[in-house]
mmCIF file of C-alpha atoms in Angstrom:
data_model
loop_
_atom_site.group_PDB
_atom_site.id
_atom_site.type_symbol
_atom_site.label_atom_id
_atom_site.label_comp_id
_atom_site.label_asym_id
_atom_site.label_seq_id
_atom_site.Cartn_x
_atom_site.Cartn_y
_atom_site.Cartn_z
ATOM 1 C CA UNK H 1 108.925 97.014 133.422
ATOM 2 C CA UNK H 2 107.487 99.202 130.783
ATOM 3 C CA UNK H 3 111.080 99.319 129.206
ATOM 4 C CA UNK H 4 111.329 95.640 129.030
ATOM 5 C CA UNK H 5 108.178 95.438 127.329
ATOM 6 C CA UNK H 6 108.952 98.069 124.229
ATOM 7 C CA UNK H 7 112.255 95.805 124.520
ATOM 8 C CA UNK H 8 110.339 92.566 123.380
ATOM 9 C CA UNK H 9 107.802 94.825 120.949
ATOM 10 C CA UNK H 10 110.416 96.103 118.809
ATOM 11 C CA UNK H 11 111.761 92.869 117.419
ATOM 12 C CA UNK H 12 107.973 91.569 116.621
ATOM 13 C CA UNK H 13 107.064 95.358 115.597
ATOM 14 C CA UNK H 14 110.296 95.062 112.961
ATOM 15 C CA UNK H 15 109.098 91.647 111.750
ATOM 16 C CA UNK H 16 105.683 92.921 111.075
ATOM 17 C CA UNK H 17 107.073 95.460 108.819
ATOM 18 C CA UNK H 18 109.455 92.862 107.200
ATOM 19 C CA UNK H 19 106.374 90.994 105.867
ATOM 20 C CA UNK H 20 104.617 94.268 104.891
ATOM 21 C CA UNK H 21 107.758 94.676 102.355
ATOM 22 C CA UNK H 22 107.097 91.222 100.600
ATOM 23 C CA UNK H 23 108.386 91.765 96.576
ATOM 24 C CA UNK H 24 105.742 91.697 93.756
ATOM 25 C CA UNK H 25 104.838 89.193 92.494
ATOM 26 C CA UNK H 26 106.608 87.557 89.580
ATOM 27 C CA UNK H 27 104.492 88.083 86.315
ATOM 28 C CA UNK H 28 104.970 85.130 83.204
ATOM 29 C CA UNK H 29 104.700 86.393 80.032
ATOM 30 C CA UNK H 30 103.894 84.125 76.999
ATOM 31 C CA UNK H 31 106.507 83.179 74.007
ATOM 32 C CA UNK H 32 106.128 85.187 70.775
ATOM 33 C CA UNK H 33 105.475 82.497 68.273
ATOM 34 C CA UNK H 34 104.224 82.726 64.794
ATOM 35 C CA UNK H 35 103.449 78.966 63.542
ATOM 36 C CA UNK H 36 99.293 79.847 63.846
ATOM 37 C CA UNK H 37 100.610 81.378 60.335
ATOM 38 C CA UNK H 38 100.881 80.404 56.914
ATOM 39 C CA UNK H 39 104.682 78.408 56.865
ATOM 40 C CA UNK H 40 107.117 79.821 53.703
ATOM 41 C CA UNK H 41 107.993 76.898 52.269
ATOM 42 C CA UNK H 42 111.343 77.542 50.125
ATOM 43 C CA UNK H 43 113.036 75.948 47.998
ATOM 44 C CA UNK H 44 116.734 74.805 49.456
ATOM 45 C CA UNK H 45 117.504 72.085 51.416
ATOM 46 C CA UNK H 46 118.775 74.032 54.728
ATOM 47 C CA UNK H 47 117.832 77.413 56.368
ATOM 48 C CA UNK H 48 120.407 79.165 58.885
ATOM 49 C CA UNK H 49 120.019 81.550 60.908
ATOM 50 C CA UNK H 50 122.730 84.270 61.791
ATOM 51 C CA UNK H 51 122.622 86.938 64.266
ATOM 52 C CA UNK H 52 124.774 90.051 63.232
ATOM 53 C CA UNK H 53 123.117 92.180 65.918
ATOM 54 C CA UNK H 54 124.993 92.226 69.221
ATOM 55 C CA UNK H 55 122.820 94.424 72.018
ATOM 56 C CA UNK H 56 125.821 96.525 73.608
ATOM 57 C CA UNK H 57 123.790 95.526 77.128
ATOM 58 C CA UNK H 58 124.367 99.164 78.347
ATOM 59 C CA UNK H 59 122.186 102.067 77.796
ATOM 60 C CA UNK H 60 120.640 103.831 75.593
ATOM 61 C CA UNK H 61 120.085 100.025 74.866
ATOM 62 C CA UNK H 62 117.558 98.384 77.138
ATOM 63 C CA UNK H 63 116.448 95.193 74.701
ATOM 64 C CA UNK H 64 117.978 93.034 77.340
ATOM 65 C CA UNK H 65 116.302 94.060 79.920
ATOM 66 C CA UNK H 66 112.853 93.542 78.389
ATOM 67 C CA UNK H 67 110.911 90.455 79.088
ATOM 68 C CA UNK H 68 110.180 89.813 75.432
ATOM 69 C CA UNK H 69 113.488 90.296 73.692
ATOM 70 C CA UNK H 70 113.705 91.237 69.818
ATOM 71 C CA UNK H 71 116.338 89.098 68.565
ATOM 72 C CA UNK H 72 114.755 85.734 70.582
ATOM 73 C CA UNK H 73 111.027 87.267 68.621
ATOM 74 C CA UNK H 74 113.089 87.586 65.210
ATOM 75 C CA UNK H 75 114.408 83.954 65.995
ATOM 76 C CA UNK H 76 111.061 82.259 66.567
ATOM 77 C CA UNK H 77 109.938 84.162 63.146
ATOM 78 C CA UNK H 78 111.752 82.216 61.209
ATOM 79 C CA UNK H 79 111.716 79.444 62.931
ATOM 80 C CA UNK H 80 107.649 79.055 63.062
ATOM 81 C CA UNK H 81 107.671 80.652 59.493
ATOM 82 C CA UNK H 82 110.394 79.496 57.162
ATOM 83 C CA UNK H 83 110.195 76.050 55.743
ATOM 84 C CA UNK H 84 113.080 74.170 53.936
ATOM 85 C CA UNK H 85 111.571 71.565 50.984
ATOM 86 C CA UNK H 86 114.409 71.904 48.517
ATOM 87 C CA UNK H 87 116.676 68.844 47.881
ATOM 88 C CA UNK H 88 120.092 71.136 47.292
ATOM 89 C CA UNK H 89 120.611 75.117 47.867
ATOM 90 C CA UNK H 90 119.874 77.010 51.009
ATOM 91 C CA UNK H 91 118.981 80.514 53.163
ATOM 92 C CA UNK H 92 120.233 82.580 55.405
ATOM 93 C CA UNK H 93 117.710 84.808 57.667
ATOM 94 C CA UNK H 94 120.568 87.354 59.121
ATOM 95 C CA UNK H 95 119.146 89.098 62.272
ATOM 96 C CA UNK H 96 120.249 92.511 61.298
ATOM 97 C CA UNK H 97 119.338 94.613 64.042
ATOM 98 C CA UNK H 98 116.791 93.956 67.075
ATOM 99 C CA UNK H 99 117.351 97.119 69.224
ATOM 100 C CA UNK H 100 115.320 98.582 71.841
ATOM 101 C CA UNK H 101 116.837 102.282 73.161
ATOM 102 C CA UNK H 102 115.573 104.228 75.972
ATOM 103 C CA UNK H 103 116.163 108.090 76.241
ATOM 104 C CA UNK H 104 114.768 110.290 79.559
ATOM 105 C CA UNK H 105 112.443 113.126 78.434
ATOM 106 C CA UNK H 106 112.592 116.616 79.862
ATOM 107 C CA UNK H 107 109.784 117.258 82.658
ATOM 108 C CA UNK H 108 108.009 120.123 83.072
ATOM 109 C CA UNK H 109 108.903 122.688 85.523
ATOM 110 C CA UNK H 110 107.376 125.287 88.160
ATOM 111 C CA UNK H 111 103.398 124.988 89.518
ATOM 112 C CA UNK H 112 102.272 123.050 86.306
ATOM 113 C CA UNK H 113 104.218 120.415 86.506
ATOM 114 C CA UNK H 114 102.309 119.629 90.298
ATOM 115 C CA UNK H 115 99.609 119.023 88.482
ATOM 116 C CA UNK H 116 100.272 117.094 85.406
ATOM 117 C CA UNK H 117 101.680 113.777 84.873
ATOM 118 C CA UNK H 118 104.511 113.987 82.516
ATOM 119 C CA UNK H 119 106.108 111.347 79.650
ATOM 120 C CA UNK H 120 109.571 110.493 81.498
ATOM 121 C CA UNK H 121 110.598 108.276 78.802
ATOM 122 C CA UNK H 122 110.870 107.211 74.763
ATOM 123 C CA UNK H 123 111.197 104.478 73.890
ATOM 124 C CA UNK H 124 112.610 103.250 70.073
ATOM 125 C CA UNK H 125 112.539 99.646 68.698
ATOM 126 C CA UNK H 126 113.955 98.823 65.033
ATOM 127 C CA UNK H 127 113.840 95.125 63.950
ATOM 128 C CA UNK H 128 115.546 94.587 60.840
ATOM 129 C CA UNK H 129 116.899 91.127 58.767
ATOM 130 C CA UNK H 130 117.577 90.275 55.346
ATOM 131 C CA UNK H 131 116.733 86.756 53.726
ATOM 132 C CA UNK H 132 119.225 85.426 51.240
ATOM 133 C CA UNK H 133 118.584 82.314 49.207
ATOM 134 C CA UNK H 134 121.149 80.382 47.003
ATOM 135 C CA UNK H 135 120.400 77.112 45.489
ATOM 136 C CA UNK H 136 122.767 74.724 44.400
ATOM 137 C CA UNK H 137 125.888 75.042 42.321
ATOM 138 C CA UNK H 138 124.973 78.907 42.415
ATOM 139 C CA UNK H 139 122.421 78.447 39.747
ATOM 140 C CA UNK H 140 120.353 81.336 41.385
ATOM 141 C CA UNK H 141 120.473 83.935 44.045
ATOM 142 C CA UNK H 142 117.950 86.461 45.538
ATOM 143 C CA UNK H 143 117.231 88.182 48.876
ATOM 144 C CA UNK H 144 114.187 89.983 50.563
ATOM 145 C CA UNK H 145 114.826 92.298 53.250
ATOM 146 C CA UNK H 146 112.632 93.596 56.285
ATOM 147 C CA UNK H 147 112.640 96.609 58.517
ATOM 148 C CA UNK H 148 109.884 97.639 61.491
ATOM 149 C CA UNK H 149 110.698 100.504 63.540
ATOM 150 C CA UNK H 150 108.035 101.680 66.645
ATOM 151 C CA UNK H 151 108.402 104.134 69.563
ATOM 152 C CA UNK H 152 106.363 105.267 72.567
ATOM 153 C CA UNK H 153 106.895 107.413 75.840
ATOM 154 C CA UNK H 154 106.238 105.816 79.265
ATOM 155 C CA UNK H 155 104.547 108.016 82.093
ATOM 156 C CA UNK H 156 106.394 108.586 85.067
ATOM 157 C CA UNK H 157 105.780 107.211 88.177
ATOM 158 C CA UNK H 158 104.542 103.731 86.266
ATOM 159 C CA UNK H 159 104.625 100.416 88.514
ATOM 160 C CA UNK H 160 107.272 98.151 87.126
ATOM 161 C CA UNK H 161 104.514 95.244 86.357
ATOM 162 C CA UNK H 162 102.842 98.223 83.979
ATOM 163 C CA UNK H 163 106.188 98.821 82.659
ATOM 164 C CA UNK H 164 107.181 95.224 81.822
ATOM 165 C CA UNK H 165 103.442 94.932 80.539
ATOM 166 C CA UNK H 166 103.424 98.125 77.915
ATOM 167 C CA UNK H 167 107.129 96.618 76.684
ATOM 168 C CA UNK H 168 106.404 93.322 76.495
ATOM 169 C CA UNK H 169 103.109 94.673 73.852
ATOM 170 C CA UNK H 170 105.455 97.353 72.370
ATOM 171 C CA UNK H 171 108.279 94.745 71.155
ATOM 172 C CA UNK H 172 105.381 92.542 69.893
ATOM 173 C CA UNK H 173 103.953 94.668 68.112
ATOM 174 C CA UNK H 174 106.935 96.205 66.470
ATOM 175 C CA UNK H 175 107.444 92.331 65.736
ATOM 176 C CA UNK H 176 104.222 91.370 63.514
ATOM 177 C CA UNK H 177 105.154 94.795 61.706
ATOM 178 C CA UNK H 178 108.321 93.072 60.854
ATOM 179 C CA UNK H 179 106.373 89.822 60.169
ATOM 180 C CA UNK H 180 104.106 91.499 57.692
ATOM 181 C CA UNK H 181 106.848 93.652 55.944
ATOM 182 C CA UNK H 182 109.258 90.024 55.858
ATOM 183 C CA UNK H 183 106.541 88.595 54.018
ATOM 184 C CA UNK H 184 104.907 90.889 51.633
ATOM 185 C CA UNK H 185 108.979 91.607 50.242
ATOM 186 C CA UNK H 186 109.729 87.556 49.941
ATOM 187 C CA UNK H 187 106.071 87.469 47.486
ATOM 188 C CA UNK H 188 107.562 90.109 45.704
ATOM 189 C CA UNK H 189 111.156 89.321 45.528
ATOM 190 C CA UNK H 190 111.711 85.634 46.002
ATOM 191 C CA UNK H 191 108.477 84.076 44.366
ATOM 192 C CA UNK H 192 110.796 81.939 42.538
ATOM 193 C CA UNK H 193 112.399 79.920 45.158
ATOM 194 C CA UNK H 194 108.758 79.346 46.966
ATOM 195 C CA UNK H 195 107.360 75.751 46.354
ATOM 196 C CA UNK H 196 103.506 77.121 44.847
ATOM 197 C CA UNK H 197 101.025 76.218 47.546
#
């Protein structure tokens, strides 16, 4: 009898355990937008953009596994930012390079290393894009161009919501460093195809 009992506990005893395992819950992180800022209103009648930048999805490069991706933050940039008022010319915002690579650190070894909490990883971002403007019948050319580059270590033994979280801030932060660079070199270098405010 007592056999047939654990018999009939196991299955419920497994099931219990089952639900103990339940997966995290799924975190929602916002869109990186930038149209609560001043729009660059130029001069042409058509902006494209054109991504150069190809993430090799394979490490050292982890960009694609982040929840806020560089390229899709360089994107909404100049989307939210760059304005087209011109009747003839245009510009071309070329997404240079929006790379995030990971690289394991060394840990430390023998009795201190039981007691301290070590960096396992680095991480390095570099944003970079060039802004080319042309108007019409090639009557004049110029370009700006825009690099941000950021890295931090991770602690080991992080949860992956902290993780996700202290990318997520990393790219966009390495992202208004590229939004303030972007536009203090188009005031110095393309004030003449900006409409005057």
């Amino acid at each position: 009898m007592k056999i047939r009992r654990l018999l009939f506990a196991l299955p419920a005893l497994c099931l219990l355990l089952a639900a103990c395992e339940s997966p995290l819950p799924e975190v929602s992180y916002p869109e990186l937008r930038f149209n609560h800022l001043p729009l660059i209103e130029l001069n042409v009648a058509r902006i494209d953009i054109v991504e150069k930048y190809h993430s090799p999805l394979q490490r050292p490069h982890v960009e694609h596994e982040i929840t806020l991706a560089p390229a899709k933050a360089m994107r909404n940039w100049a989307n939210d930012r760059l304005r087209a008022v011109g009747s003839s010319g245009r510009a071309t915002f070329i997404i240079v390079e929006a790379s995030v690579k990971a690289a394991p650190l060394a840990k430390k070894k023998g009795l201190k290393a039981a007691f301290t909490l070590d960096q396992a990883a680095r991480y390095d971002a570099r944003l970079e894009a060039r802004l080319e403007v042309e108007t019409a019948a090639g009557l004049g050319k110029g370009f700006a161009t825009a690099t941000a580059a950021r890295h931090r270590t991770m602690p080991e033994a992080v949860s992956i919501n902290a993780r996700d979280d202290a990318l997520y801030n990393f790219v966009e932060g390495a992202a208004m460093d590229f939004n303030r660079v972007m536009t203090t070199n188009i005031d110095r270098h393309l004030t003449p195809f900006i409409r005057p405010k």
